[in-house]
Coordinates of C-alpha atoms and ligand atoms in Angstrom, one line a residue:
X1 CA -19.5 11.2 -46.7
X2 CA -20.2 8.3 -49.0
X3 CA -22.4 5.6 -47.7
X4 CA -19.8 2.7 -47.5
X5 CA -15.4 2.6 -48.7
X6 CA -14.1 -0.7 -48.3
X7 CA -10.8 -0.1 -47.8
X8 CA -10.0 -4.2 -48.8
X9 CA -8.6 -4.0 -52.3
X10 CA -11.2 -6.2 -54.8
X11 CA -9.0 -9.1 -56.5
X12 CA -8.9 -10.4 -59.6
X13 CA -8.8 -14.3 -60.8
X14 CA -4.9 -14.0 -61.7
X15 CA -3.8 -13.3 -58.0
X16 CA -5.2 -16.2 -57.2
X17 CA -3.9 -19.7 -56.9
X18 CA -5.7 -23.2 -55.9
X19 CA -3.8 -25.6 -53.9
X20 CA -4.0 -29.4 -54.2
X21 CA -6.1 -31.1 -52.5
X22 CA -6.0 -35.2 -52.4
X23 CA -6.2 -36.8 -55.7
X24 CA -7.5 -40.0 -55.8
X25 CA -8.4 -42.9 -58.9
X26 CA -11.7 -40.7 -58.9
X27 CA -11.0 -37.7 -59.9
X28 CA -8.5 -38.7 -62.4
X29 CA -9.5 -37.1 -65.5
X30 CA -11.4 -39.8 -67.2
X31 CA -14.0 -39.4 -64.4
X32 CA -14.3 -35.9 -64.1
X33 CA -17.6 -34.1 -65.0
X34 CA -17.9 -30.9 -66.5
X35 CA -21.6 -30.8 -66.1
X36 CA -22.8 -27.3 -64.8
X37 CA -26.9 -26.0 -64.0
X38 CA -27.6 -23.5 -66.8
X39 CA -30.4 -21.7 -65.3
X40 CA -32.7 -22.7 -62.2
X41 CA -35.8 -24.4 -62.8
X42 CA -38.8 -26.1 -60.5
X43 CA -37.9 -29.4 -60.9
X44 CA -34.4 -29.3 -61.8
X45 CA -35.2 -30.2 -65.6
X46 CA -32.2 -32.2 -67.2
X47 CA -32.5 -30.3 -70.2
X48 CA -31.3 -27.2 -68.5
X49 CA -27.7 -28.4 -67.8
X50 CA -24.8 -27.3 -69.5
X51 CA -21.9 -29.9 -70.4
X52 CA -18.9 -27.9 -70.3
X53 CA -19.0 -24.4 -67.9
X54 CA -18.3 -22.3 -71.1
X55 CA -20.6 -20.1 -73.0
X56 CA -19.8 -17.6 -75.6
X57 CA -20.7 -13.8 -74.6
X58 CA -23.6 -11.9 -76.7
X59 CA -21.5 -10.4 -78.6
X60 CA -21.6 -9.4 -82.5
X61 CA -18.0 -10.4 -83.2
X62 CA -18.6 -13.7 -81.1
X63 CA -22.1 -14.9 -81.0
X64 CA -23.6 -15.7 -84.6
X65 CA -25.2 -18.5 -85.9
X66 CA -21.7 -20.6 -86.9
X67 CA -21.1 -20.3 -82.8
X68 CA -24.7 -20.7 -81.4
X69 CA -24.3 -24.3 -83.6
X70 CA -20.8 -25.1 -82.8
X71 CA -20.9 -24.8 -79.3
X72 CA -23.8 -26.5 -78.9
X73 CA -22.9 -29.7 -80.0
X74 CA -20.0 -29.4 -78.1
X75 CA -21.8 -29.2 -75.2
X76 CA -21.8 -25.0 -74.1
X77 CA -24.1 -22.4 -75.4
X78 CA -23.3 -19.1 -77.5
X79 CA -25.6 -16.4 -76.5
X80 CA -26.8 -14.6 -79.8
X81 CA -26.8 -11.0 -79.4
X82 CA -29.2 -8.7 -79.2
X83 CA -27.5 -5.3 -80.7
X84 CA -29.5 -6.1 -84.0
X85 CA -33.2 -5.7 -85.2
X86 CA -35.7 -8.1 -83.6
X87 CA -36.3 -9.5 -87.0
X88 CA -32.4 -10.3 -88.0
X89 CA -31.9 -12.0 -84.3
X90 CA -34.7 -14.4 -84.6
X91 CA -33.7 -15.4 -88.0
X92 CA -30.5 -16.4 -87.0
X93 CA -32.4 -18.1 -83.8
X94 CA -34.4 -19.8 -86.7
X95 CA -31.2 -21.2 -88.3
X96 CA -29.6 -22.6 -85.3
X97 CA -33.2 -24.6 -84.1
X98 CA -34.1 -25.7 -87.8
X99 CA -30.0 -27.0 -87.9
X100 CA -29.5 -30.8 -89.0
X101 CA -26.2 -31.5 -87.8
X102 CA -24.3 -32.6 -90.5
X103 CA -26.4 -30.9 -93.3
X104 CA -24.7 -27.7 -94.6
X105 CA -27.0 -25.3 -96.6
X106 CA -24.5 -24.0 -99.0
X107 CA -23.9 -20.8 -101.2
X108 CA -25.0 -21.9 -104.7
X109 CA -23.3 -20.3 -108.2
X110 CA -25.0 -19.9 -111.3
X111 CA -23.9 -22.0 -114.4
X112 CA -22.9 -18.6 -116.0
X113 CA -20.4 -17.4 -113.7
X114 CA -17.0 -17.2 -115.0
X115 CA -14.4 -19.2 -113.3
X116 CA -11.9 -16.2 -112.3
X117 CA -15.4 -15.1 -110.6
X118 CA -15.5 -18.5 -109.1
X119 CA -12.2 -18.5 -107.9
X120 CA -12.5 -14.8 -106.5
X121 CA -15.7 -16.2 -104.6
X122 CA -13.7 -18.9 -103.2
X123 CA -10.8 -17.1 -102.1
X124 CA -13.1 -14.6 -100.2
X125 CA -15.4 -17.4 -98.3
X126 CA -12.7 -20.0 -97.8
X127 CA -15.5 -22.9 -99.3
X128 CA -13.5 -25.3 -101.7
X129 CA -17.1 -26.7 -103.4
X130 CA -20.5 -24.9 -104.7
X131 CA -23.5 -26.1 -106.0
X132 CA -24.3 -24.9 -109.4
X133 CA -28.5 -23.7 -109.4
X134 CA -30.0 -22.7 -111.9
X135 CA -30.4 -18.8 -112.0
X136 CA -33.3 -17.5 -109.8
X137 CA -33.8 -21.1 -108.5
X138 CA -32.9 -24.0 -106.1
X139 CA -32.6 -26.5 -109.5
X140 CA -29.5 -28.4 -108.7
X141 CA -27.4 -28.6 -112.2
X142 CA -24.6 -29.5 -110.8
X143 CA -21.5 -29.6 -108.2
X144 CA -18.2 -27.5 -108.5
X145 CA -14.7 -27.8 -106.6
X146 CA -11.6 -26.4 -106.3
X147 CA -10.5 -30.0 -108.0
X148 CA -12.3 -29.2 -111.4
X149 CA -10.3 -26.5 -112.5
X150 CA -7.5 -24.3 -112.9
X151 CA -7.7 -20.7 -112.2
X152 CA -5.3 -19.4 -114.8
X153 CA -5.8 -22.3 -117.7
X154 CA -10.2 -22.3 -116.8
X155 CA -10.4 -18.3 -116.4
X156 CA -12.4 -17.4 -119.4
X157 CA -14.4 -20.7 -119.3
X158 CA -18.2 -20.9 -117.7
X159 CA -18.6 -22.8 -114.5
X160 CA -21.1 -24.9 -116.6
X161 CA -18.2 -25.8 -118.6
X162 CA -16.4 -27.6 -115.2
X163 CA -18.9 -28.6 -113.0
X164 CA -19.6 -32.4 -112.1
X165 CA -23.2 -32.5 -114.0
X166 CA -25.9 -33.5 -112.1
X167 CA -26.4 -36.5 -114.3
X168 CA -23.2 -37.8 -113.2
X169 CA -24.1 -37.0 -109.6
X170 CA -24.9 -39.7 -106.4
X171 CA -27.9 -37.2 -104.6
X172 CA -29.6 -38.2 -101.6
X173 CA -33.4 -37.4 -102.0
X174 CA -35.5 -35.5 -99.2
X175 CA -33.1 -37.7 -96.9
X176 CA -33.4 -36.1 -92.9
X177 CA -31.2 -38.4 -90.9
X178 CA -27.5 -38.3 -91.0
X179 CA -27.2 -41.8 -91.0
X180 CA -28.6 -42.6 -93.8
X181 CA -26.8 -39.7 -95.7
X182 CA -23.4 -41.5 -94.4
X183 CA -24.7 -44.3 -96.2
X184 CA -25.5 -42.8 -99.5
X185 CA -22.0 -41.0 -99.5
X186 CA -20.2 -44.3 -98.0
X187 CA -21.1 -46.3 -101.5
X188 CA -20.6 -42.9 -104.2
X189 CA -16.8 -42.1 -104.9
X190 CA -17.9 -38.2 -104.0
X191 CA -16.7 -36.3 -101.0
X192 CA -19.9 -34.4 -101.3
X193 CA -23.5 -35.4 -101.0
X194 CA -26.2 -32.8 -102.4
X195 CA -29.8 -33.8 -101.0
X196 CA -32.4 -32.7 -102.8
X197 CA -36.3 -32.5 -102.6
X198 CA -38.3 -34.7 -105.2
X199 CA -38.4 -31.4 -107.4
X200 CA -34.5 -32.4 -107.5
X201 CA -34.7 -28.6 -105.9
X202 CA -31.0 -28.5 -103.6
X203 CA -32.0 -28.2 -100.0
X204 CA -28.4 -29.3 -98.2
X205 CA -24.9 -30.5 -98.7
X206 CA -23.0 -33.1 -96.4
X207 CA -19.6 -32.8 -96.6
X208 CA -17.7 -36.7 -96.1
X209 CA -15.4 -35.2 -94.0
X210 CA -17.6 -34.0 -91.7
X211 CA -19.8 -36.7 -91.2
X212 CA -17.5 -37.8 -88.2
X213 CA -18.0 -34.7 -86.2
X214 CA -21.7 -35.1 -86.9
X215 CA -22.1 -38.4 -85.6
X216 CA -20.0 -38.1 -82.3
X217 CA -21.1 -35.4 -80.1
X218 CA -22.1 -36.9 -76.8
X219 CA -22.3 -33.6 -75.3
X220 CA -24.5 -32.0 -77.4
X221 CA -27.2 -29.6 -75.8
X222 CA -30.7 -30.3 -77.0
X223 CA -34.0 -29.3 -76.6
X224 CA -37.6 -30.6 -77.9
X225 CA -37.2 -32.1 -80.8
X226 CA -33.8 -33.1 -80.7
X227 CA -33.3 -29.6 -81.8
X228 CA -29.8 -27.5 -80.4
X229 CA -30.8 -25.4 -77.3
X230 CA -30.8 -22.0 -78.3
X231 CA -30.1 -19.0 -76.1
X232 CA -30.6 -15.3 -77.1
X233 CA -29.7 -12.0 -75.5
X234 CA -32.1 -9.1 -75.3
X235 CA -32.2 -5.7 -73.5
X236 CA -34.6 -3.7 -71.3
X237 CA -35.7 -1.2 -74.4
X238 CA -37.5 -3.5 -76.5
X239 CA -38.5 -6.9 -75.0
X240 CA -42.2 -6.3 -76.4
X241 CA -41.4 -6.4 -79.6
X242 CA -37.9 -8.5 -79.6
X243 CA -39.0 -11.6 -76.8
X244 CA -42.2 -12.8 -79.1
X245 CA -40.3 -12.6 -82.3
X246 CA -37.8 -14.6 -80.3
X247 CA -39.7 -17.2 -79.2
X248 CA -41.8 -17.3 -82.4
X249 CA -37.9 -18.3 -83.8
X250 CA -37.9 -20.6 -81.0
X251 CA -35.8 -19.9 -78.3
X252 CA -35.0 -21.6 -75.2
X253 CA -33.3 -19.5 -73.0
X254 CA -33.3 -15.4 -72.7
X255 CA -30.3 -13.5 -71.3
X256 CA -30.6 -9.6 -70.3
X257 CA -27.6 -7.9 -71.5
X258 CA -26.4 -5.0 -69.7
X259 CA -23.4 -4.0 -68.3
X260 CA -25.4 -2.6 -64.7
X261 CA -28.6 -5.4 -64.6
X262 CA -28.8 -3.8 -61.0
X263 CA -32.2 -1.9 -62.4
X264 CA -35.3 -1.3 -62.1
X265 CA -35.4 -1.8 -65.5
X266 CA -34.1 -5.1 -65.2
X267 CA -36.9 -5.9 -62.9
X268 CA -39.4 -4.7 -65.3
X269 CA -37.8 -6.5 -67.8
X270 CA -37.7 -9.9 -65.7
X271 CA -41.5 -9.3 -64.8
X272 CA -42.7 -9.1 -68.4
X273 CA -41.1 -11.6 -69.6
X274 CA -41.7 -14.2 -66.6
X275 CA -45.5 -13.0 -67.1
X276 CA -45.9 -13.9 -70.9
X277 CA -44.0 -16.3 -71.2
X278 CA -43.4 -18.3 -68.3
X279 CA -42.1 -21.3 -70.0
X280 CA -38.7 -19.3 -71.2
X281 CA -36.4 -19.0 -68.0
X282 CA -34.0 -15.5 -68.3
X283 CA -30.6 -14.6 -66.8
X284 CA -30.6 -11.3 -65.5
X285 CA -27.4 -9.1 -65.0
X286 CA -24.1 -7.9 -64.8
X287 CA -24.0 -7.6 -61.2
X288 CA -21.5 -7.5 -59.1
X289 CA -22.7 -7.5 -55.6
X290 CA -24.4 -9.4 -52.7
X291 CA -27.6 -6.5 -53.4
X292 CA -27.4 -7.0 -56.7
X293 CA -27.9 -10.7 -56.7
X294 CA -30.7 -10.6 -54.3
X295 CA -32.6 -7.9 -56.1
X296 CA -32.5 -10.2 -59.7
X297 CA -33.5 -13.3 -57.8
X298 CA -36.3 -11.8 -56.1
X299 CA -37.4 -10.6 -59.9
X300 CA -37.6 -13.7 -61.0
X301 CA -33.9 -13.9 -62.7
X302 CA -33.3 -18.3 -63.2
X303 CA -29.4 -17.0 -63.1
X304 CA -27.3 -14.4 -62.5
X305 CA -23.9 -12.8 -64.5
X306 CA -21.3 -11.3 -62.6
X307 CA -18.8 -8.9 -63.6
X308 CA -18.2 -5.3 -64.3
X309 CA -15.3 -3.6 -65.9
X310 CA -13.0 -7.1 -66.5
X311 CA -13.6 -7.7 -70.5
X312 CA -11.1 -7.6 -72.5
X313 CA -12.6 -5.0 -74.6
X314 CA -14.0 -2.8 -71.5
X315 CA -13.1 0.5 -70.8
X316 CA -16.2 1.0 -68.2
X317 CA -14.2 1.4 -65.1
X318 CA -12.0 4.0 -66.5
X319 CA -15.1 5.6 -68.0
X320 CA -17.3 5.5 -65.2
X321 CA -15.2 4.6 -62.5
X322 CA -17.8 2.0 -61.8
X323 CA -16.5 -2.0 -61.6
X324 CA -15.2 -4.5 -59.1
X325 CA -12.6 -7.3 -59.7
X326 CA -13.5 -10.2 -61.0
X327 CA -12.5 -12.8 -58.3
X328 CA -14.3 -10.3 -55.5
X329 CA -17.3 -10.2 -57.6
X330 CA -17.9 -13.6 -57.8
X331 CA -16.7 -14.3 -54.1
X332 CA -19.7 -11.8 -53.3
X333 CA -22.1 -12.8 -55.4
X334 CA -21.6 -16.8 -54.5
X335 CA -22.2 -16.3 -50.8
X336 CA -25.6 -14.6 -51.1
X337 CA -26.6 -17.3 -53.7
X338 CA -25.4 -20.0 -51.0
X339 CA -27.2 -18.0 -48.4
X340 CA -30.6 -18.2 -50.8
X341 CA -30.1 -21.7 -51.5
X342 CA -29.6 -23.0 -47.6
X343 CA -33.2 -20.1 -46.9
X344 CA -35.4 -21.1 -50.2
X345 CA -33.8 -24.6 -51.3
X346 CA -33.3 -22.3 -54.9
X347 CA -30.0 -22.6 -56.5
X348 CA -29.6 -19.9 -59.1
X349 CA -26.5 -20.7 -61.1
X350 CA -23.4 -17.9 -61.1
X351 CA -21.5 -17.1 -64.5
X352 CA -18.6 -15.7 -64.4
X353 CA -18.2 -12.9 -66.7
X354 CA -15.5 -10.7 -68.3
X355 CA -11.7 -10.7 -68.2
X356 CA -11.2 -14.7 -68.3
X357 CA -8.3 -15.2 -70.5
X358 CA -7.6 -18.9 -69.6
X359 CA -8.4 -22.3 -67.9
X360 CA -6.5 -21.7 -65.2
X361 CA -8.9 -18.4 -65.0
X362 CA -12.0 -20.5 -65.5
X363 CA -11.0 -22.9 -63.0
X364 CA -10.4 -19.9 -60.3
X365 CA -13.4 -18.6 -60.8
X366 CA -16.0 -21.7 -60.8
X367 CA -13.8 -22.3 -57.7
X368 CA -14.5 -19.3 -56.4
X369 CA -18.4 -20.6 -56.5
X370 CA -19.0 -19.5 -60.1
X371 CA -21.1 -22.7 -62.1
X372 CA -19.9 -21.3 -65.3
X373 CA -17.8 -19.1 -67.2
X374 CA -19.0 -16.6 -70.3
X375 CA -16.1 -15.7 -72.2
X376 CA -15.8 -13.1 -75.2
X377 CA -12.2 -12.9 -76.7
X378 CA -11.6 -16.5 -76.3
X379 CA -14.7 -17.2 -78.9
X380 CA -14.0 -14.0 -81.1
X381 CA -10.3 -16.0 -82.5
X382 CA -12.7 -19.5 -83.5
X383 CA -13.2 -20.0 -87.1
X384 CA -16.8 -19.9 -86.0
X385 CA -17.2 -16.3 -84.9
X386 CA -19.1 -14.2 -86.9
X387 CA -15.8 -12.1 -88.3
X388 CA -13.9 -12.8 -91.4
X389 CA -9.8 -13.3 -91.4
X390 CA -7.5 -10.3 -92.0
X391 CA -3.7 -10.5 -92.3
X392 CA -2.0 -8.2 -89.8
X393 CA 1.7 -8.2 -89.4
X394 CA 2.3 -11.1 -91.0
X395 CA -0.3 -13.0 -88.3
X396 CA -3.8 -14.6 -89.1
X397 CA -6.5 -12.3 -86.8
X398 CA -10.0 -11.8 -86.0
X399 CA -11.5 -8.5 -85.5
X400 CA -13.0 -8.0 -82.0
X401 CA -15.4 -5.1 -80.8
X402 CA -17.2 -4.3 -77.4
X403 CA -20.5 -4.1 -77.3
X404 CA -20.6 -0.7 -75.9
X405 CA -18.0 0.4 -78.6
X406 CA -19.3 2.6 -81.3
X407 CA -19.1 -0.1 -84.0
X408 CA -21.4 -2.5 -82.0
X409 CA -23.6 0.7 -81.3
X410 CA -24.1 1.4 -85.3
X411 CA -26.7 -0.8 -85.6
X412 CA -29.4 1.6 -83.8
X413 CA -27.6 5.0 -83.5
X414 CA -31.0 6.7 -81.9
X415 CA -31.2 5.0 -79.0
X416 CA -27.3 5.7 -77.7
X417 CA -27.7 9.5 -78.6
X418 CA -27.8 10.3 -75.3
X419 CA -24.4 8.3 -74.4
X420 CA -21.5 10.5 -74.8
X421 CA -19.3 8.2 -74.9
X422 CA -18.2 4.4 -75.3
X423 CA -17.9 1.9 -72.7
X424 CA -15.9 -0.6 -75.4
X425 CA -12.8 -0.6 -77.8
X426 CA -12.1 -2.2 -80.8
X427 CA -9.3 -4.3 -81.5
X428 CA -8.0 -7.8 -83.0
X429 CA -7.0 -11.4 -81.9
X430 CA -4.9 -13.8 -83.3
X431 CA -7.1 -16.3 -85.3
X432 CA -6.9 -20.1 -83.5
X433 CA -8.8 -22.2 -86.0
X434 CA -11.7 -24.5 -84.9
X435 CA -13.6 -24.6 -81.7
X436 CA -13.7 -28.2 -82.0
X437 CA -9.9 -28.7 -82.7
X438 CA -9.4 -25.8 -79.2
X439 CA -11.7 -26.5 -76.4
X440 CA -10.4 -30.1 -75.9
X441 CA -7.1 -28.4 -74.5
X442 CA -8.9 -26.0 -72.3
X443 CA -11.3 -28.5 -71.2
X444 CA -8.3 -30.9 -70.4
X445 CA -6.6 -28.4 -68.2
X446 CA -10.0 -27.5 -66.5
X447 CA -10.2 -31.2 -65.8
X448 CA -6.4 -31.4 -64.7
X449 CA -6.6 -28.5 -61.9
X450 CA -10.2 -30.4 -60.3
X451 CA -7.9 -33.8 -60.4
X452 CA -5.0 -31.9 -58.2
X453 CA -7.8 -30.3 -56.2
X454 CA -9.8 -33.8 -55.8
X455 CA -12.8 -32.6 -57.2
X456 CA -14.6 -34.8 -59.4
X457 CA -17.4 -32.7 -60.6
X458 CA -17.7 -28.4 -59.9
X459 CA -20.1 -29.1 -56.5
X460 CA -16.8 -30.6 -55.3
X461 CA -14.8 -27.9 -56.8
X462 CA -16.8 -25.2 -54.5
X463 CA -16.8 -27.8 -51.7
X464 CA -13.0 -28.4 -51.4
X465 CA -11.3 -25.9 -53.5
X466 CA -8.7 -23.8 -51.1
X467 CA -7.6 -21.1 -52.9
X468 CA -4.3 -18.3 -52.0
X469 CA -3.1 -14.8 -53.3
X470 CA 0.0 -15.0 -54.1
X471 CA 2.1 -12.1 -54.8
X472 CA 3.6 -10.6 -58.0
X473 CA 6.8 -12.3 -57.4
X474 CA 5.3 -15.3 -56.9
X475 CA 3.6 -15.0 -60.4
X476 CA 6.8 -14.1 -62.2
X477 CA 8.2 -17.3 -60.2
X478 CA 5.5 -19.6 -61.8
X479 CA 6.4 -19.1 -65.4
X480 CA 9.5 -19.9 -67.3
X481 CA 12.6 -17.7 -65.7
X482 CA 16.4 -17.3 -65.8
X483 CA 17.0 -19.2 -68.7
X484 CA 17.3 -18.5 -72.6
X485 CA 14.5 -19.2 -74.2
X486 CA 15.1 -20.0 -78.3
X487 CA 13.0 -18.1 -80.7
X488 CA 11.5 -16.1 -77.8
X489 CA 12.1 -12.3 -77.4
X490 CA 13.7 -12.8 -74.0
X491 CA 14.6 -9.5 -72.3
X492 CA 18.3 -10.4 -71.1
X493 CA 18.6 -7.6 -68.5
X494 CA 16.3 -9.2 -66.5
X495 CA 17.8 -12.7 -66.4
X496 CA 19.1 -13.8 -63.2
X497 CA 22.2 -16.1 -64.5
X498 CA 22.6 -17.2 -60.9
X499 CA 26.4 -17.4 -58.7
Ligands
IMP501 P1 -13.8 -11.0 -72.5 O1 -14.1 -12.4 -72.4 O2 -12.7 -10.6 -71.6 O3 -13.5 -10.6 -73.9 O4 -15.1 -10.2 -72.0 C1 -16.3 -10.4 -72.6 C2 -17.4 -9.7 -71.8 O5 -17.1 -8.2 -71.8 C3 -18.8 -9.8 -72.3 O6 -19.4 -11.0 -71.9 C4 -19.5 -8.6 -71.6 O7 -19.8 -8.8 -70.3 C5 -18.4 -7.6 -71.6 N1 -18.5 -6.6 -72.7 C6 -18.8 -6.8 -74.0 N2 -18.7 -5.6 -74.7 C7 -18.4 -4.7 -73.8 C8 -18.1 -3.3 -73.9 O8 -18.2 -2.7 -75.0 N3 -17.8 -2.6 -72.8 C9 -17.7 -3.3 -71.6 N4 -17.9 -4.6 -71.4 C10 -18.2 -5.3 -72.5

């Protein structure tokens, strides 16, 4: 006999639906809060607040340096992942803390370089302008755009031939502060500023049209030194080498990745870590039950993931049989961390993890008690994920890989020898541009459903969210039906013309 079947069926967010609550002139959508506790801490430190529940999962087709920036200053984290050497993850740590919003360090070209090679170059990376070094150093000789030549009529000509020249160049010198770049750029007739050091050695580019972006983040996460909060994953092999290269980089937050943190590994992990370097607070997980929860908290885990077997790319359940629906899972896992809060007065943030396609999806589940969402495939289309475009069909896409698939695995083939097989697939999604021209549509419907529900803020959303399962019917009754929808593949046999 086993030791427990539950015989209930475990849900998942989609069968789920929340129903409205009373709006009122203060949770209209202007005065909703998005503000969610990142990771518990002593004395509830303001710096360890997220200002939108999303972060992006530690993945290496989703979490690079582009993201870990991007999402920052938007007000989430990106988790950098740990499936690469100690040494290449705390470099890209490095690059994220020692960002200057607004300052771009750019690839450089040499004045040699043909202008069909230029051209090539741009093509492939998608940049329009390059700074022209001199070769083997950072000398700045001069700027070239896409607006200085012509790929057929320039082919055979030298790069030196078409660049700006740096004598006829507005630089900024060893200028720090955005501000005062705006300035510099506000009163040249460039679109680019090159800062250099007093060497006239190229240290950044700040582009005029992002200057905007730069100035206006109000929900920017930052640490000490007004540097962007940095959060890295790492597993339970090697912490004792990867945790003090990580914190040497600078990091803020640590993240155990696994797909069962239920472990005594985990634990180990957690006690280490806690133990050297108390300062750094770690999530522990994926767990997916009341057990689990209570096991990571009592080794010291600051906050928990949930999920198991819901990611888009996850074949875990069907490989292991092992995984729990999404909407159970956090249900579970929120009413043992309510039980620890109301014994201990220690609220240890839930994210929600795996599976969440949508904001209607994100709101479920931080209704369901969840504080935050981590989502994969929805950061893997951004322009900021660490992939590069590929044409498919005629359709712009993004590759996307699991973790546990054998591509993410490469990296350190001895250590999966044992595994058999993969828990992950590898696929593609259709490429959506910008995070910054995306989230503020999510965000807004996020925002919308608390408004219907009457929640100004997510402590209101656990307080007062009712939520229903509705059946499939119901679903198919909650989209577009029975009518002919132009330019859409509509499958006529099923259309219910009515009497
Ligand atoms: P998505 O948002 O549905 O794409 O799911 C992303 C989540 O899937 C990640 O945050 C991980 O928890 C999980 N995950 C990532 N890689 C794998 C894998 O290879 N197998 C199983 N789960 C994975």
């Amino acid at each position: 006999m086993p030791k427990k079947i539950i015989y209930e069926p475990s849900r998942t967010l989609m069968e789920f639906r929340l129903l409205p609550g009373l709006t009122t002139k203060e949770t209209v959508l202007e005065n909703i809060s998005l503000r969610a506790p990142f990771v518990y801490t002593e004395t509830d430190d303001p710096k360890y607040y997220l200002n939108i529940p999303m972060v992006a999962a530690a993945m290496q087709s989703v979490s690079g340096v582009n993201m870990a920036i991007e999402l920052a200053k938007l007000g989430g984290q990106a988790f950098i992942y740990s499936s690469q050497t100690p040494k290449q993850q705390a470099t890209m740590v490095e690059k994220v803390k020692k960002h200057k919003a607004g300052f771009v360090e750019p690839e450089t070209v040499p004045p040699d370089m043909l202008i069909a090679d230029l051209h090539n170059l741009r093509n492939h990376r998608g940049y329009n302008t390059f700074p022209v070094v001199d070769n083997g150093s950072r000398k700045l000789l001069g700027v070239i755009t896409k607006n200085d030549y012509d790929y057929k009529m320039h082919a055979d000509q030298k790069v030196e031939e078409r660049m700006i020249a740096r004598k006829e160049l507005v630089v900024g010198v060893e200028i720090e502060d955005i501000k005062e770049a705006n300035k510099v750029l506000k009163e040249s007739h460039q679109s680019v500023l090159p800062i250099v050091d007093e060497k006239d050695n190229l240290r950044y580019l700040v582009f005029r049209k992002d200057i905007r972006n730069h100035l206006d983040n109000p929900l920017e996460i930052l640490a000490e030194n007004k540097s962007l909060m940095v959060t890295a994953a790492i597993n339970t092999h090697d912490y004792e080498d990867r945790v003090p290269a990580l914190v040497e980089a600078g990091v803020d937050v640590l993240t155990i990745d696994s797909s069962d943190g239920h472990s005594t590994f985990q634990r180990d992990t957690l006690h280490w870590v806690n133990k050297n370097y108390p300062q750094i607070p770690v999530i522990g997980g994926n767990i997916i039950t009341a057990s689990g929860f209570e096991f990571l908290v009592e080794a010291g885990a600051k906050a928990v993931k949930v999920g198991m077997g819901g990611g888009s790319i996850c074949i875990t359940q069907e490989q292991k049989g092992t995984g729990r629906g999404l909407a159970t899972a956090i249900i579970k896992v929120a009413e043992a961390r309510d039980r620890y809060y109301e014994g201990t007065g220690k609220y240890i943030p839930v994210i929600a993890d795996g599976g969440i396609v949508n904001s209607k999806d994100v709101v479920v589940a931080l209704a369901m008690g969840a504080d935050y969402v981590m989502m994969g495939r929805y950061f893997a289309r951004m322009e900021e994920s660490p992939t590069e475009k590929v044409t498919i069909n005629n359709s712009v896409m993004k590759p996307y890989w699991g973790e546990g698939s054998s591509r993410a695995r490469d990296w350190k083939k001895a250590r999966y020898n044992q595994l058999q097989f993969v828990e992950g697939v590898e696929g593609f999604v259709h490429y959506s541009g910008k995070l910054r021209d995306n989230l503020p549509e999510t965000l807004s419907k996020i925002k919308a459903s608390m408004s219907s529900v009457g929640a100004a803020t997510i402590v209101e959303l656990h307080e007062r969210a009712e939520l229903e399962v509705v059946s499939a019917l119901s679903i198919r009754e909650g989209k577009a039906h029975d009518i002919y929808l132009p330019g859409k593949d509509a499958d006529y046999s099923s259309i219910n013309w009515g009497d």
